Short mmCIF file of C-alpha atoms in Angstrom, two decimals:
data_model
loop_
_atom_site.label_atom_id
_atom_site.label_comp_id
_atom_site.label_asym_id
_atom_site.label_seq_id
_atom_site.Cartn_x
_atom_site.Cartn_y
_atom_site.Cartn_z
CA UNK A 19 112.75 86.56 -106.78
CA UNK A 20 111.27 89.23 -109.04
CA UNK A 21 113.24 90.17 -111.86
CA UNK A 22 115.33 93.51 -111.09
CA UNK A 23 114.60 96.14 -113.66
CA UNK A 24 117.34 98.09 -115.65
CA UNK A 25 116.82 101.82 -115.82
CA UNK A 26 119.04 104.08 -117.82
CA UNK A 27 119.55 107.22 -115.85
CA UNK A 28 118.87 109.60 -118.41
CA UNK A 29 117.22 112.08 -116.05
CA UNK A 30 118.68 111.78 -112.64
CA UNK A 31 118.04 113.94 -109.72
CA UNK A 32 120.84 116.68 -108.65
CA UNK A 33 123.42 115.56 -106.32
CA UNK A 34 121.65 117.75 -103.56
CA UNK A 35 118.54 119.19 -103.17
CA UNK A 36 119.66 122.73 -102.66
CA UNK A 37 122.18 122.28 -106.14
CA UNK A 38 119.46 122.12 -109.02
CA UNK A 39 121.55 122.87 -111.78
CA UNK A 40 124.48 120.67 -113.14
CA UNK A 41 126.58 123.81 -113.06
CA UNK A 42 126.63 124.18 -109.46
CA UNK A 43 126.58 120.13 -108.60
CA UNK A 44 130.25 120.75 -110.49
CA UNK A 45 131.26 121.96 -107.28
CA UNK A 46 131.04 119.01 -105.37
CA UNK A 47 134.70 117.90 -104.40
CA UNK A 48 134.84 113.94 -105.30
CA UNK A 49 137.30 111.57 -103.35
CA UNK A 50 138.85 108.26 -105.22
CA UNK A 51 140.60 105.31 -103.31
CA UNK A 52 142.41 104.18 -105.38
CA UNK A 53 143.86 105.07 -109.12
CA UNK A 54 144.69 101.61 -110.37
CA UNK A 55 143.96 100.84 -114.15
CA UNK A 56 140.17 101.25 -113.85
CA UNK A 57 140.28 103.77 -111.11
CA UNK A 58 141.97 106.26 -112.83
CA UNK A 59 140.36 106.25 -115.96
CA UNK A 60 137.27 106.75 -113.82
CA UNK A 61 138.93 109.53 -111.97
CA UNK A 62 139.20 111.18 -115.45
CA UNK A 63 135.66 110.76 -116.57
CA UNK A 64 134.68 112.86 -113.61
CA UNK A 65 137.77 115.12 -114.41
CA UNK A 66 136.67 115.49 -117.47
CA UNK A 67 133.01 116.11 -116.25
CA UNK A 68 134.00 119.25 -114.57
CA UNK A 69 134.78 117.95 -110.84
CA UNK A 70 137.92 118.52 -108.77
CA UNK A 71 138.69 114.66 -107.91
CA UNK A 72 140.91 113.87 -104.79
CA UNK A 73 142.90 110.87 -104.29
CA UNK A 74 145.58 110.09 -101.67
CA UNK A 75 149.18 109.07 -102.51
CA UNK A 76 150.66 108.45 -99.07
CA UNK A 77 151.26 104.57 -99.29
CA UNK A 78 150.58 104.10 -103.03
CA UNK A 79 153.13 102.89 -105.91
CA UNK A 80 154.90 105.47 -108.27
CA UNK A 81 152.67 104.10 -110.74
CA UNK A 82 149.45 105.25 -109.03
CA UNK A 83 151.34 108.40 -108.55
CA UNK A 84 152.05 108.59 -112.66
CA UNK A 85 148.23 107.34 -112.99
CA UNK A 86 146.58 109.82 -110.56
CA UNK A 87 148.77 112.84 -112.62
CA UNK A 88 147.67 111.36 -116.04
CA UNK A 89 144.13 111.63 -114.85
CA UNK A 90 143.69 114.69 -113.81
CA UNK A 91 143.44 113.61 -109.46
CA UNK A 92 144.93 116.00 -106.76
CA UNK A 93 146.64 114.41 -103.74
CA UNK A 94 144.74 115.24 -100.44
CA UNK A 95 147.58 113.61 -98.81
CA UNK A 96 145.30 111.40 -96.37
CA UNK A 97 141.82 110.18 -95.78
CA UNK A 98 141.24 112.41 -93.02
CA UNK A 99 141.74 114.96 -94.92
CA UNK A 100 139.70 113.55 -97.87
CA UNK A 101 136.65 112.54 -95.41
CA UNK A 102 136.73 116.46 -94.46
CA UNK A 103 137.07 118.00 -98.25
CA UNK A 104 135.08 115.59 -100.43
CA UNK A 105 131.10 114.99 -100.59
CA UNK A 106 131.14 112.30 -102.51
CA UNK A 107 133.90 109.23 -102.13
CA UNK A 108 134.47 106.41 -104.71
CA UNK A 109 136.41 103.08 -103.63
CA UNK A 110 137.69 101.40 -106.22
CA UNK A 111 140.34 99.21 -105.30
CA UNK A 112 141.12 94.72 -105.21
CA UNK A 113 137.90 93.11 -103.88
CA UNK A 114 139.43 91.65 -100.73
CA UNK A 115 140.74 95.42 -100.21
CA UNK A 116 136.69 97.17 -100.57
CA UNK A 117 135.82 96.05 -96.65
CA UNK A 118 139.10 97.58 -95.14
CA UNK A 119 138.58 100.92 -97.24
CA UNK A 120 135.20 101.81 -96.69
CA UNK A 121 135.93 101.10 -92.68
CA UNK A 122 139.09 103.46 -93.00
CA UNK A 123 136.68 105.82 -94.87
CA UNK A 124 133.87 105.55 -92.20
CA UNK A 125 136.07 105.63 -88.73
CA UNK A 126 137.19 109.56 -89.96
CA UNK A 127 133.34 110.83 -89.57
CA UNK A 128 132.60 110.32 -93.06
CA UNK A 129 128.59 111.33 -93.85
CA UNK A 130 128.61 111.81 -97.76
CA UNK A 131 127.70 109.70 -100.46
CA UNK A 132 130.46 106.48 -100.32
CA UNK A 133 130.32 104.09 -103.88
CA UNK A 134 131.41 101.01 -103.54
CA UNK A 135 132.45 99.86 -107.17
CA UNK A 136 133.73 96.98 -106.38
CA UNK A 137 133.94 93.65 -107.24
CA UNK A 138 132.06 92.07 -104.33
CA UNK A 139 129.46 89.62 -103.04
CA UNK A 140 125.83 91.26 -102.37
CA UNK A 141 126.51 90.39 -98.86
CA UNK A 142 129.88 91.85 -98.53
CA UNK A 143 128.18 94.97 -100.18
CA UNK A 144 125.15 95.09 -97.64
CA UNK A 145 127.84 94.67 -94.62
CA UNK A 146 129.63 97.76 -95.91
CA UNK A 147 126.57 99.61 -96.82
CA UNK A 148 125.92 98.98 -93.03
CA UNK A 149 129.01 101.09 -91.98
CA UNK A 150 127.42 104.51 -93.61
CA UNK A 151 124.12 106.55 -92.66
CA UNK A 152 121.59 105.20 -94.16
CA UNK A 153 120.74 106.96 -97.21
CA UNK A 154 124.76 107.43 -97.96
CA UNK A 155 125.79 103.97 -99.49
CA UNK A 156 125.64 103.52 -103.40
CA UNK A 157 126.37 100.46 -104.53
CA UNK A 158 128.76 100.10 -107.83
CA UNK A 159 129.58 97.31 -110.80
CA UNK A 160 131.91 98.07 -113.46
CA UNK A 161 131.46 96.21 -116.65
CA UNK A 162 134.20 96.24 -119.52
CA UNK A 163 137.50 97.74 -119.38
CA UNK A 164 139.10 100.82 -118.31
CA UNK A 165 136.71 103.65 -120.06
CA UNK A 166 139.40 104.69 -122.65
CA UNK A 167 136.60 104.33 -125.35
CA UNK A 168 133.27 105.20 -125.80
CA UNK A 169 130.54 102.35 -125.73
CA UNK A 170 132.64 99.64 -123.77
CA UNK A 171 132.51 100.37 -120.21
CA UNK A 172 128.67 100.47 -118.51
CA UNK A 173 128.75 101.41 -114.52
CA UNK A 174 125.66 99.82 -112.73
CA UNK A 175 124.81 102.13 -110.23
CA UNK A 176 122.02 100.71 -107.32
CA UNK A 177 120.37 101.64 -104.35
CA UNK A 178 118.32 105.02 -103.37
CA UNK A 179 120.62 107.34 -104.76
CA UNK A 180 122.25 106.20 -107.66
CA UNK A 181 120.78 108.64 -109.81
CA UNK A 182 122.13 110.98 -108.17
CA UNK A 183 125.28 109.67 -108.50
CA UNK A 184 124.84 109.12 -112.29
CA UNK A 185 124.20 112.44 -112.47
CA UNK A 186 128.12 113.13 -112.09
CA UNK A 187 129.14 111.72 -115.43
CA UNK A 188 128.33 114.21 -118.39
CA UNK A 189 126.90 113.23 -121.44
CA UNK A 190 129.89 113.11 -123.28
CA UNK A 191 131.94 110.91 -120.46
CA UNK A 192 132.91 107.65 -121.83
CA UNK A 193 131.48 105.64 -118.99
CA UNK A 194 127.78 104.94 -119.61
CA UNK A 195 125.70 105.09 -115.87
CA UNK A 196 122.97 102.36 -115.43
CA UNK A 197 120.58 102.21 -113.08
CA UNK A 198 119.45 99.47 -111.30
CA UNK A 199 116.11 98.55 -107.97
CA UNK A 200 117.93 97.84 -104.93
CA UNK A 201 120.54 98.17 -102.69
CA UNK A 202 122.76 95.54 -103.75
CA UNK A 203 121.87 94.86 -107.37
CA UNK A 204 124.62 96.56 -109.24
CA UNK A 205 126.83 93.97 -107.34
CA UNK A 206 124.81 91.11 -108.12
CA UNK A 207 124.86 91.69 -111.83
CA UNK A 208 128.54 92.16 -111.63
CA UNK A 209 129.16 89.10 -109.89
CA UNK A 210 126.68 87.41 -112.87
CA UNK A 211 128.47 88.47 -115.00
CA UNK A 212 132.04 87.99 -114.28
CA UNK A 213 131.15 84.04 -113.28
CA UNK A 214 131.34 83.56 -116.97
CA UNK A 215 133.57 86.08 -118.50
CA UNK A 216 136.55 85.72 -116.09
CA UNK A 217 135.65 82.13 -114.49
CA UNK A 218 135.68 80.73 -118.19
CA UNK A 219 138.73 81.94 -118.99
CA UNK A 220 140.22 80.14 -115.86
CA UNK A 221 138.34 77.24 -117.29
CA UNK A 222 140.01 77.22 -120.02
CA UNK A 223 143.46 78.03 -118.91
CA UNK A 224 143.17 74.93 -116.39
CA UNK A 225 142.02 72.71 -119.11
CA UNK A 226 144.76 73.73 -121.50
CA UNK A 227 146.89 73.26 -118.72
CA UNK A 228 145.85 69.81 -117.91
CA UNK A 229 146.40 68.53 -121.46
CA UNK A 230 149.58 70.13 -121.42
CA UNK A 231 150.69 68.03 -118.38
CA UNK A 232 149.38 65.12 -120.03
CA UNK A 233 151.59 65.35 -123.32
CA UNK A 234 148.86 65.98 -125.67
CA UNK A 235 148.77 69.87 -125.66
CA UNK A 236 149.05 69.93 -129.43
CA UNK A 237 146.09 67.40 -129.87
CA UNK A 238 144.17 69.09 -128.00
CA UNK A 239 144.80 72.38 -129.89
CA UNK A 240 143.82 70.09 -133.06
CA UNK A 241 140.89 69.27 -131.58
CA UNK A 242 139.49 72.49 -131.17
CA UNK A 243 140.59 73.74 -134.49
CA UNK A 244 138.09 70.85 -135.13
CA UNK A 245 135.21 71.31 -133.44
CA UNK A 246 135.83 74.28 -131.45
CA UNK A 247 137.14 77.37 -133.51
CA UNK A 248 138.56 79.93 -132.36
CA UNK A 249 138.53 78.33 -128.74
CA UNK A 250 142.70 77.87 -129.47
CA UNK A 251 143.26 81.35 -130.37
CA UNK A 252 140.92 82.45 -126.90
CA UNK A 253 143.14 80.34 -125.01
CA UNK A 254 146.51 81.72 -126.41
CA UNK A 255 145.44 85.29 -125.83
CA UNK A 256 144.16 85.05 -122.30
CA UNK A 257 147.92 84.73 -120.43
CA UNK A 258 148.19 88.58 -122.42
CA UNK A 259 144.84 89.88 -121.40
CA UNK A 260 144.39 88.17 -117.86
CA UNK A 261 148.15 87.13 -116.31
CA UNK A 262 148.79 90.83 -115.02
CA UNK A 263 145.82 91.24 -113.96
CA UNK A 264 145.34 87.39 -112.15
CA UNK A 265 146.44 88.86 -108.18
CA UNK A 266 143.08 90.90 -108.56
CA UNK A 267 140.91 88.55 -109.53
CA UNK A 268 141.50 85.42 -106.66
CA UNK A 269 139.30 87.88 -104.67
CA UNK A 270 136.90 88.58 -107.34
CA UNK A 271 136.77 84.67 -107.84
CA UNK A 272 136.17 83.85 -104.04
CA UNK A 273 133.16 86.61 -103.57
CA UNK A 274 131.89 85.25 -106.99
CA UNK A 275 131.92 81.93 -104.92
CA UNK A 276 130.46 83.25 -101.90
CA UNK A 277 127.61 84.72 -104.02
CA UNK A 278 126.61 81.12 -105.70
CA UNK A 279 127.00 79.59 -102.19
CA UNK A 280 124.22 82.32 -100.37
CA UNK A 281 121.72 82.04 -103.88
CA UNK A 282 121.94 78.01 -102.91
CA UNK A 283 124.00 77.54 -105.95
CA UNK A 284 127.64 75.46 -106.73
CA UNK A 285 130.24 77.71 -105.55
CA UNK A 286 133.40 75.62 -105.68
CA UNK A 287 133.35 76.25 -109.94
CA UNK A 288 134.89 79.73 -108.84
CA UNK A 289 136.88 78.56 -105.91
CA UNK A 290 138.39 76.80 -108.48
CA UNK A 291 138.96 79.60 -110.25
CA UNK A 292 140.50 81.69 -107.91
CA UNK A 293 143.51 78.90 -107.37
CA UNK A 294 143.81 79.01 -111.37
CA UNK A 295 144.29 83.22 -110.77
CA UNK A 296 146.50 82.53 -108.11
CA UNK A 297 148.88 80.28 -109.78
CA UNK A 298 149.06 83.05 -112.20
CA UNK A 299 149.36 86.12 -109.54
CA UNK A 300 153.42 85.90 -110.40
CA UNK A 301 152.27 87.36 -113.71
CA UNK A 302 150.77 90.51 -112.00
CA UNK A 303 152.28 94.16 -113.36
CA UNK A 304 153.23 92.77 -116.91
CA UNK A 305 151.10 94.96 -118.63
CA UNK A 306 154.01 96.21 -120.79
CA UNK A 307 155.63 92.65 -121.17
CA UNK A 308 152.54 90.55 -121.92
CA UNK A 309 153.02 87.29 -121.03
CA UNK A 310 152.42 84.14 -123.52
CA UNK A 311 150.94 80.91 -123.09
CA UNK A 312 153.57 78.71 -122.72
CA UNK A 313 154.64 81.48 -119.69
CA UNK A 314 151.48 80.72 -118.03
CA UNK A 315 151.31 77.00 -118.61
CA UNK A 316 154.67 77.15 -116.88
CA UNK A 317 153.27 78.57 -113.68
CA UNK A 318 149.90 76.36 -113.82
CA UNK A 319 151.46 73.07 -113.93
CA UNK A 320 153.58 73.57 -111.44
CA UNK A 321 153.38 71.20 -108.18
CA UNK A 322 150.71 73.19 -106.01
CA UNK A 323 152.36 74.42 -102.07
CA UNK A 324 151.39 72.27 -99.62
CA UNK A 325 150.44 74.70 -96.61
CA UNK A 326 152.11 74.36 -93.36
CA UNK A 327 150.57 72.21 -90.69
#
C-alpha cells in the first residue's frame, strides 16, 4: 500500500462554505458524547476556542457531571435534542461503546459533521462512517494524554473534511490537529501506535507477573537492573499510570487485534493483551488512589474464571 502522507492543517477550509471567516464558524453549536478524562479536556479546547459545546448528562456519572462543568459543556439533556441543536458532533467515549453511539446519534436524523475519535479498528471506523451521509463522517485518533499541556496531545484528523474540522481548534488550543489521506487513516495510525505503547506495557506487566508466580520476582528485577535499565522502574509505574484506566483499554486491545488480523498480521499479541487489561479492570476509577505494583500483581496472578458451559 502507498505510504499515507501527514499534512499539518495549517490552512484548513471554513467549516461551511457560506461561513468564511473564523469569527462566524464560532457559531457553530458542537455536540460531545461523552466527557470522560480525554473528552472533557477536548470539550475545553473547543470551549476555549470560542464554541458553545453540548454534552448530555441524562445517564452519565456525577463525575462526568463535575467534568462537563469544569470544562466549560452545557447539558442538552438528550441526543435528540443535541442531533437538532449541534452541527458538528464528537464521540468520544470506550471503544466497544463508538458503534452504539454513532447509531444512537444517526437514528435521531442526524446530517452534520459526526467525528469518531475513537479508539477503533479501520473497519469498525468504515462501518460507522457507513451510518452518516456521505461527506459527514470524519474520522479521529487521539495521541498522548488528556490536552492539559501544550505539545503532548496530536489529534489525527482523516477523511474529506478533516480540515474543516481542524479548523475548530484555535491556534492557541493545546491540542495540535493533523491531517491525514483517507477515510480511515487517522484510525489506523492510532491503532499503530497504541500496539506498542499500551500492548507493551501489558507485556510487561504479564511478564513481571509470571516471574512473580514463579518465586523469582526479585531476580528478575536484578536482572533488568542488569541488562535492562530502567525496564524495573517502567514496570513499577505502569499499575499507577494504566490500572484505572485498564476497563478502557480490553476494547482498545481487541480492535488493535482485529486490525493485525484484516492487514494479514498476528493478532493474538493484543488479544493477549486485552485479558492482561482485564485482569486489571478492578483497578478502574483509582485515579486519586494510584494503585502499586504489588496491587496489580495481586489481581494478575490470580486463577483466571473459567466461563460457564
Amino acid at each position: 500500500k502507498a505510504r499515507v502522507p501527514v499534512l499539518e492543517c495549517l490552512s484548513p477550509l471554513p467549516l461551511f462554505t457560506n461561513s468564511p471567516t473564523r469569527s462566524a464558524m464560532s457559531q457553530t453549536v458542537v455536540g460531545l458524547l461523552h466527557p470522560g478524562n480525554m473528552g472533557a479536556e477536548v470539550g475545553r479546547c473547543l470551549v476555549s476556542s470560542g464554541f458553545r459545546v453540548l454534552w448530555v448528562a441524562e445517564g452519565r456519572s456525577p463525575e462526568s457531571a463535575a467534568r462537563a462543568m469544569c470544562a466549560g459543556l452545557e447539558d442538552i439533556g438528550d441526543i435528540p435534542s443535541m442531533v437538532k441543536a449541534a452541527g458538528v458532533i464528537w464521540s468520544i467515549c470506550p471503544p466497544d461503546s463508538a458503534l452504539d453511539v454513532a447509531r444512537d446519534v444517526q437514528r435521531h436524523g442526524f446530517t452534520g459533521l459526526y467525528v469518531d475519535a475513537n479508539a477503533v479498528a479501520p473497519s469498525t471506523a468504515e462501518r460507522i462512517a457507513a451510518l452518516f451521509p456521505e461527506g459527514c463522517y470524519i474520522d479521529g485518533g487521539i495521541v498522548g494524554p488528556p490536552p492539559v499541556k501544550s505539545g503532548t496531545t496530536r489529534l489525527y484528523l482523516s477523511g474529506p473534511k478533516a480540515g474543516e474540522v481542524s479548523a475548530l481548534f484555535s491556534s492557541s488550543c493545546k491540542l495540535q490537529a493533523l491531517c491525514l489521506e483517507g477515510i480511515s487513516a487517522a484510525s489506523a495510525l492510532k491503532m499503530a501506535y497504541a500496539s506498542w505503547t499500551k500492548g507493551s506495557t501489558a507485556l510487561l506487566l504479564n511478564a513481571r507477573a509470571l516471574a512473580e508466580s514463579a518465586g523469582v520476582g526479585s531476580a528478575l528485577e536484578a536482572e533488568w537492573e542488569l541488562s535492562q535499565r530502567g525496564l524495573a522502574q517502567r514496570c513499577a509505574q505502569a499499575p499507577a499510570g494504566n490500572g484505572p484506566k485498564a476497563w478502557r483499554f480490553v476494547g482498545e486491545m481487541s480492535e488493535i487485534a482485529k486490525t493485525f488480523d484484516e492487514a494479514g498480521l498476528p493478532g493474538d499479541f493484543h488479544r493477549g493483551a486485552a485479558q492482561v487489561y482485564g485482569r486489571l479492570a478492578p483497578l478502574r476509577g483509582r485515579e486519586t488512589n494510584p494503585p502499586n505494583l504489588e496491587e496489580a500483581l495481586t489481581l494478575m496472578t490470580r486463577p483466571a474464571k473459567k466461563p460457564r458451559l
